[in-house]
């Protein structure tokens, strides 16, 4: 039977973690498992019966094939391969016991083939009848540790003040197992100062003076051979002396049968390993990330090729066996969302982190250029910060439900070099009509090496049928090296939201009228953080920080939405533009309308660091805006729940706050904070934090 992923997924995970841990833990004395030739040289379950424990060479096979059907030679206990089929053991990933030491109650964790409890005093297992467990002693104290997870959450310690006999005091376990060789892994999650532990299995010291560091997980694995039906284990510290700071601890024990790695065993693994289809049937999206699926397919093919060879060294079979299991276990499922998880990693339907920072979401009717199908979709544009600040361009994502997003690509690409504009088809067709001087300007404004492209916002123009993309276009100028010297608003157009958008130009915008106090007369018409708003009558506005971010402006756009309604020199204050809150230093504007009332959400100006939000209300876009204070409720640090506004959009009767939690050290790993907005009867808005929420 082909088993499919679920059959041994968890067991595989354990195996992978264990082997990785062995490599990292290392250091112990004795016959260590899991590493290269040492592992293959050790005796295995099914080998001829030998005296217990110790370093044993891999004996002659007791029987042909990996099934190890015959034991022969056991005087005291049946052999593992007589008791179980290879399939049975393989399905359990050879795990006989997985003891979560000190776990008093059932933790719901995985258990081995022979056990049903996480831990127990020595006796018959309630589910399997196998005799196993620890030898109870007064000095043993079971401790639960909040800092640990799963197997490191519980451990045995030595009770404070207990009398300690260096030879006798320790943790003793017995495990009923058929004859054979077992790989035993001990896990130590030590909350105390560094100390050492020693282990004896089947009367042989298999681990000596293993150093266990404070709050570091240390694992040590070794092989031991059992002939009498019971694997005996003792973990202690003979060097403890009178110093209680040297008491041993023990977090977990894994007992795993060791198979012989052969072509036959590899074939059986292949048979059990279903190649899962990389599609979620009802969604028609990928189930696993492309990278992990490719890695798995590669290992599967390599295993198929090796399984055809009958005479490869056992180590080669072992490595390939492990590689296939690891690759299977490493198949990374793409998360399908059914809620918003503010501040958590948000991946698209291919498993990649969504790159749409400083963005905007809206409902659009779009025609997919690939299929020609027209449908309504949620459309998210934002900054791709894969390469840091904003070197990659402007991205778009689409969605049917606002939770799960599909990458639609870079809709406006940045330019790597001036030559690229004359050489690469993408740019030559996009800028075919541009003069060399215009292309020079495109390069200056979209130069991937120096231009700053932030806070893109997209609007559809009903009259022209064009999509118009505005953004904060910045970068050095002829007179300044500063990366935020240009302080302009850039604009690009396309007849589809899929792009490619054709960059038109970047502009300085309106200026402070002579009868008002310009907060930054040194540089006029600046435009940085920006947003767009289209009113019910089709008039579009650009809202932006000006006067060195000291004053917000709202300026009317022309009928095409591609420039100001009136050039700055002819603009009439109050008709074509307004200045808001001079000197108040607001940025990150998000303007929306609700029940005929206009709202403007803003942040303060503290670079990438979050600060306190403030919102304003007005009866019209160019009207009187009233300061309504901070809408965040319970935001004790006054940081807008560690975010900065970028857009507020409507879903049915509801409104969603969209903010960025910037990670200035690693901008591509900035997170999104989307929260529901509440309104009281008077229309006052409030935002409360929640870790997870769904649309009503
Ligand atoms: C805050 C702005 O809102 C962001 O878009 C970005 O420009 C940072 N400042 C840069 O410090």
CSV table of N, CA, C and O in Angstrom, one decimal, residues 360-414:
chain,number,residue,atom,x,y,z
A,360,UNK,N,-1.9,49.4,-0.5
A,360,UNK,CA,-3.3,49.8,-0.6
A,360,UNK,C,-4.1,48.6,-1.1
A,360,UNK,O,-3.7,47.9,-2.0
A,361,UNK,N,-5.3,48.5,-0.6
A,361,UNK,CA,-6.2,47.4,-1.0
A,361,UNK,C,-7.5,48.0,-1.5
A,361,UNK,O,-8.0,48.9,-0.9
A,362,UNK,N,-8.0,47.5,-2.6
A,362,UNK,CA,-9.3,47.9,-3.1
A,362,UNK,C,-10.0,46.8,-3.9
A,362,UNK,O,-9.3,45.8,-4.3
A,363,UNK,N,-11.2,47.0,-4.2
A,363,UNK,CA,-12.0,46.0,-5.0
A,363,UNK,C,-11.9,46.5,-6.4
A,363,UNK,O,-12.2,47.6,-6.7
A,364,UNK,N,-11.5,45.6,-7.4
A,364,UNK,CA,-11.4,46.0,-8.8
A,364,UNK,C,-12.0,44.9,-9.6
A,364,UNK,O,-12.0,43.7,-9.3
A,365,UNK,N,-12.5,45.3,-10.8
A,365,UNK,CA,-12.9,44.4,-11.8
A,365,UNK,C,-11.8,44.2,-12.7
A,365,UNK,O,-11.3,45.2,-13.3
A,366,UNK,N,-11.2,43.0,-12.8
A,366,UNK,CA,-10.0,42.9,-13.6
A,366,UNK,C,-10.1,41.8,-14.6
A,366,UNK,O,-10.9,40.8,-14.4
A,367,UNK,N,-9.4,42.0,-15.7
A,367,UNK,CA,-9.4,40.9,-16.7
A,367,UNK,C,-8.0,40.3,-16.8
A,367,UNK,O,-7.0,40.9,-17.0
A,368,UNK,N,-8.0,39.0,-16.4
A,368,UNK,CA,-6.7,38.3,-16.3
A,368,UNK,C,-6.1,38.2,-17.7
A,368,UNK,O,-6.8,37.6,-18.6
A,369,UNK,N,-4.9,38.8,-17.9
A,369,UNK,CA,-4.4,38.8,-19.3
A,369,UNK,C,-4.1,37.3,-19.8
A,369,UNK,O,-4.1,37.1,-21.0
A,370,UNK,N,-3.9,36.4,-18.9
A,370,UNK,CA,-3.5,35.0,-19.3
A,370,UNK,C,-4.8,34.3,-19.7
A,370,UNK,O,-4.7,33.6,-20.8
A,371,UNK,N,-5.9,34.5,-19.0
A,371,UNK,CA,-7.1,33.7,-19.4
A,371,UNK,C,-8.1,34.5,-20.1
A,371,UNK,O,-9.1,33.9,-20.7
A,372,UNK,N,-8.0,35.8,-20.0
A,372,UNK,CA,-9.0,36.7,-20.6
A,372,UNK,C,-10.3,36.8,-19.8
A,372,UNK,O,-11.3,37.4,-20.2
A,373,UNK,N,-10.3,36.1,-18.6
A,373,UNK,CA,-11.5,36.1,-17.8
A,373,UNK,C,-11.6,37.4,-17.0
A,373,UNK,O,-10.6,37.8,-16.4
A,374,UNK,N,-12.8,37.9,-16.9
A,374,UNK,CA,-13.0,39.2,-16.1
A,374,UNK,C,-13.8,38.8,-14.8
A,374,UNK,O,-14.7,38.0,-14.9
A,375,UNK,N,-13.3,39.3,-13.7
A,375,UNK,CA,-13.9,39.0,-12.5
A,375,UNK,C,-13.6,40.1,-11.5
A,375,UNK,O,-12.7,40.9,-11.7
A,376,UNK,N,-14.3,40.1,-10.4
A,376,UNK,CA,-14.0,41.1,-9.3
A,376,UNK,C,-13.0,40.5,-8.4
A,376,UNK,O,-13.2,39.3,-8.0
A,377,UNK,N,-12.0,41.3,-8.0
A,377,UNK,CA,-11.0,40.8,-7.1
A,377,UNK,C,-10.6,41.9,-6.1
A,377,UNK,O,-10.7,43.1,-6.4
A,378,UNK,N,-10.1,41.4,-5.0
A,378,UNK,CA,-9.4,42.4,-4.1
A,378,UNK,C,-8.0,42.6,-4.7
A,378,UNK,O,-7.4,41.6,-5.2
A,379,UNK,N,-7.5,43.8,-4.7
A,379,UNK,CA,-6.3,44.1,-5.4
A,379,UNK,C,-5.4,44.9,-4.4
A,379,UNK,O,-5.8,45.9,-3.9
A,380,UNK,N,-4.2,44.3,-4.2
A,380,UNK,CA,-3.3,44.9,-3.2
A,380,UNK,C,-2.0,45.3,-3.9
A,380,UNK,O,-1.3,44.5,-4.5
A,381,UNK,N,-1.7,46.6,-3.9
A,381,UNK,CA,-0.4,47.1,-4.4
A,381,UNK,C,0.4,47.5,-3.3
A,381,UNK,O,-0.1,48.0,-2.2
A,382,UNK,N,1.7,47.4,-3.4
A,382,UNK,CA,2.6,47.8,-2.4
A,382,UNK,C,4.1,47.7,-2.8
A,382,UNK,O,4.4,47.3,-3.9
A,383,UNK,N,4.9,48.0,-1.8
A,383,UNK,CA,6.4,48.1,-2.1
A,383,UNK,C,7.0,46.6,-2.0
A,383,UNK,O,6.7,46.0,-0.9
A,384,UNK,N,7.7,46.2,-3.0
A,384,UNK,CA,8.5,45.0,-2.8
A,384,UNK,C,9.8,45.3,-2.2
A,384,UNK,O,10.6,46.0,-2.8
A,385,UNK,N,10.0,44.9,-0.9
A,385,UNK,CA,11.2,45.2,-0.2
A,385,UNK,C,12.2,44.0,-0.1
A,385,UNK,O,13.0,43.9,0.7
A,386,UNK,N,12.0,43.1,-1.1
A,386,UNK,CA,12.9,41.9,-1.1
A,386,UNK,C,14.4,42.3,-1.0
A,386,UNK,O,15.2,41.7,-0.3
A,387,UNK,N,14.7,43.4,-1.8
A,387,UNK,CA,16.1,43.8,-1.8
A,387,UNK,C,16.3,45.0,-1.0
A,387,UNK,O,17.0,45.9,-1.4
A,388,UNK,N,15.7,45.1,0.1
A,388,UNK,CA,15.9,46.3,1.0
A,388,UNK,C,14.9,47.4,0.7
A,388,UNK,O,13.8,47.1,0.2
A,389,UNK,N,15.4,48.6,0.9
A,389,UNK,CA,14.5,49.8,0.9
A,389,UNK,C,13.4,49.7,-0.1
A,389,UNK,O,12.2,49.6,0.2
A,390,UNK,N,13.6,49.8,-1.4
A,390,UNK,CA,12.5,49.7,-2.4
A,390,UNK,C,13.1,49.5,-3.7
A,390,UNK,O,12.7,50.2,-4.7
A,391,UNK,N,14.1,48.7,-3.8
A,391,UNK,CA,14.8,48.5,-5.0
A,391,UNK,C,14.2,47.7,-6.1
A,391,UNK,O,14.6,47.6,-7.2
A,392,UNK,N,13.2,46.9,-5.7
A,392,UNK,CA,12.7,45.9,-6.6
A,392,UNK,C,11.5,46.4,-7.5
A,392,UNK,O,11.3,45.9,-8.5
A,393,UNK,N,10.7,47.3,-6.9
A,393,UNK,CA,9.6,47.8,-7.7
A,393,UNK,C,8.3,47.7,-7.0
A,393,UNK,O,8.3,47.5,-5.8
A,394,UNK,N,7.2,47.9,-7.7
A,394,UNK,CA,5.9,47.9,-7.1
A,394,UNK,C,5.2,46.6,-7.5
A,394,UNK,O,5.1,46.2,-8.6
A,395,UNK,N,4.7,45.9,-6.4
A,395,UNK,CA,4.1,44.6,-6.7
A,395,UNK,C,2.6,44.7,-6.6
A,395,UNK,O,2.0,45.6,-6.0
A,396,UNK,N,1.9,43.7,-7.1
A,396,UNK,CA,0.5,43.5,-7.0
A,396,UNK,C,0.1,42.1,-6.6
A,396,UNK,O,0.8,41.2,-7.0
A,397,UNK,N,-0.9,42.0,-5.8
A,397,UNK,CA,-1.5,40.7,-5.4
A,397,UNK,C,-3.0,40.8,-5.6
A,397,UNK,O,-3.6,41.8,-5.4
A,398,UNK,N,-3.6,39.6,-5.8
A,398,UNK,CA,-5.0,39.6,-6.0
A,398,UNK,C,-5.6,38.5,-5.0
A,398,UNK,O,-4.9,37.6,-4.6
A,399,UNK,N,-6.9,38.7,-4.7
A,399,UNK,CA,-7.5,37.8,-3.7
A,399,UNK,C,-9.0,37.8,-3.9
A,399,UNK,O,-9.6,38.8,-4.3
A,400,UNK,N,-9.6,36.6,-3.5
A,400,UNK,CA,-11.1,36.5,-3.6
A,400,UNK,C,-11.6,36.8,-2.2
A,400,UNK,O,-12.8,37.1,-2.0
A,401,UNK,N,-10.8,36.6,-1.1
A,401,UNK,CA,-11.4,36.6,0.2
A,401,UNK,C,-10.6,37.5,1.2
A,401,UNK,O,-11.0,37.5,2.4
A,402,UNK,N,-9.6,38.2,0.7
A,402,UNK,CA,-8.8,39.1,1.5
A,402,UNK,C,-7.8,38.4,2.5
A,402,UNK,O,-7.0,39.0,3.1
A,403,UNK,N,-8.0,37.0,2.6
A,403,UNK,CA,-7.1,36.3,3.5
A,403,UNK,C,-5.9,35.7,2.7
A,403,UNK,O,-4.8,35.6,3.2
A,404,UNK,N,-6.3,35.1,1.5
A,404,UNK,CA,-5.3,34.4,0.7
A,404,UNK,C,-5.0,35.2,-0.5
A,404,UNK,O,-5.9,35.6,-1.2
A,405,UNK,N,-3.7,35.4,-0.8
A,405,UNK,CA,-3.3,36.3,-1.9
A,405,UNK,C,-2.5,35.6,-2.9
A,405,UNK,O,-1.6,34.8,-2.6
A,406,UNK,N,-2.7,36.0,-4.1
A,406,UNK,CA,-2.0,35.5,-5.3
A,406,UNK,C,-1.1,36.6,-5.8
A,406,UNK,O,-1.5,37.7,-6.1
A,407,UNK,N,0.2,36.2,-6.0
A,407,UNK,CA,1.2,37.2,-6.5
A,407,UNK,C,0.9,37.5,-8.0
A,407,UNK,O,0.9,36.5,-8.8
A,408,UNK,N,0.7,38.7,-8.3
A,408,UNK,CA,0.5,39.1,-9.7
A,408,UNK,C,1.7,39.7,-10.4
A,408,UNK,O,1.7,40.2,-11.5
A,409,UNK,N,2.8,39.7,-9.6
A,409,UNK,CA,4.1,40.2,-10.2
A,409,UNK,C,4.4,41.7,-9.9
A,409,UNK,O,3.6,42.3,-9.2
A,410,UNK,N,5.5,42.1,-10.5
A,410,UNK,CA,5.9,43.5,-10.3
A,410,UNK,C,5.2,44.3,-11.4
A,410,UNK,O,5.3,44.0,-12.6
A,411,UNK,N,4.4,45.2,-11.0
A,411,UNK,CA,3.6,45.9,-12.0
A,411,UNK,C,4.3,47.1,-12.5
A,411,UNK,O,4.0,47.6,-13.6
A,412,UNK,N,5.3,47.6,-11.7
A,412,UNK,CA,6.2,48.7,-12.3
A,412,UNK,C,7.6,48.4,-11.8
A,412,UNK,O,7.9,48.4,-10.6
A,413,UNK,N,8.4,48.0,-12.8
A,413,UNK,CA,9.8,47.6,-12.4
A,413,UNK,C,10.7,48.8,-12.3
A,413,UNK,O,10.6,49.8,-13.0
A,414,UNK,N,11.6,48.7,-11.4
A,414,UNK,CA,12.7,49.6,-11.3
A,414,UNK,C,13.7,49.3,-12.4
A,414,UNK,O,13.7,48.2,-13.0
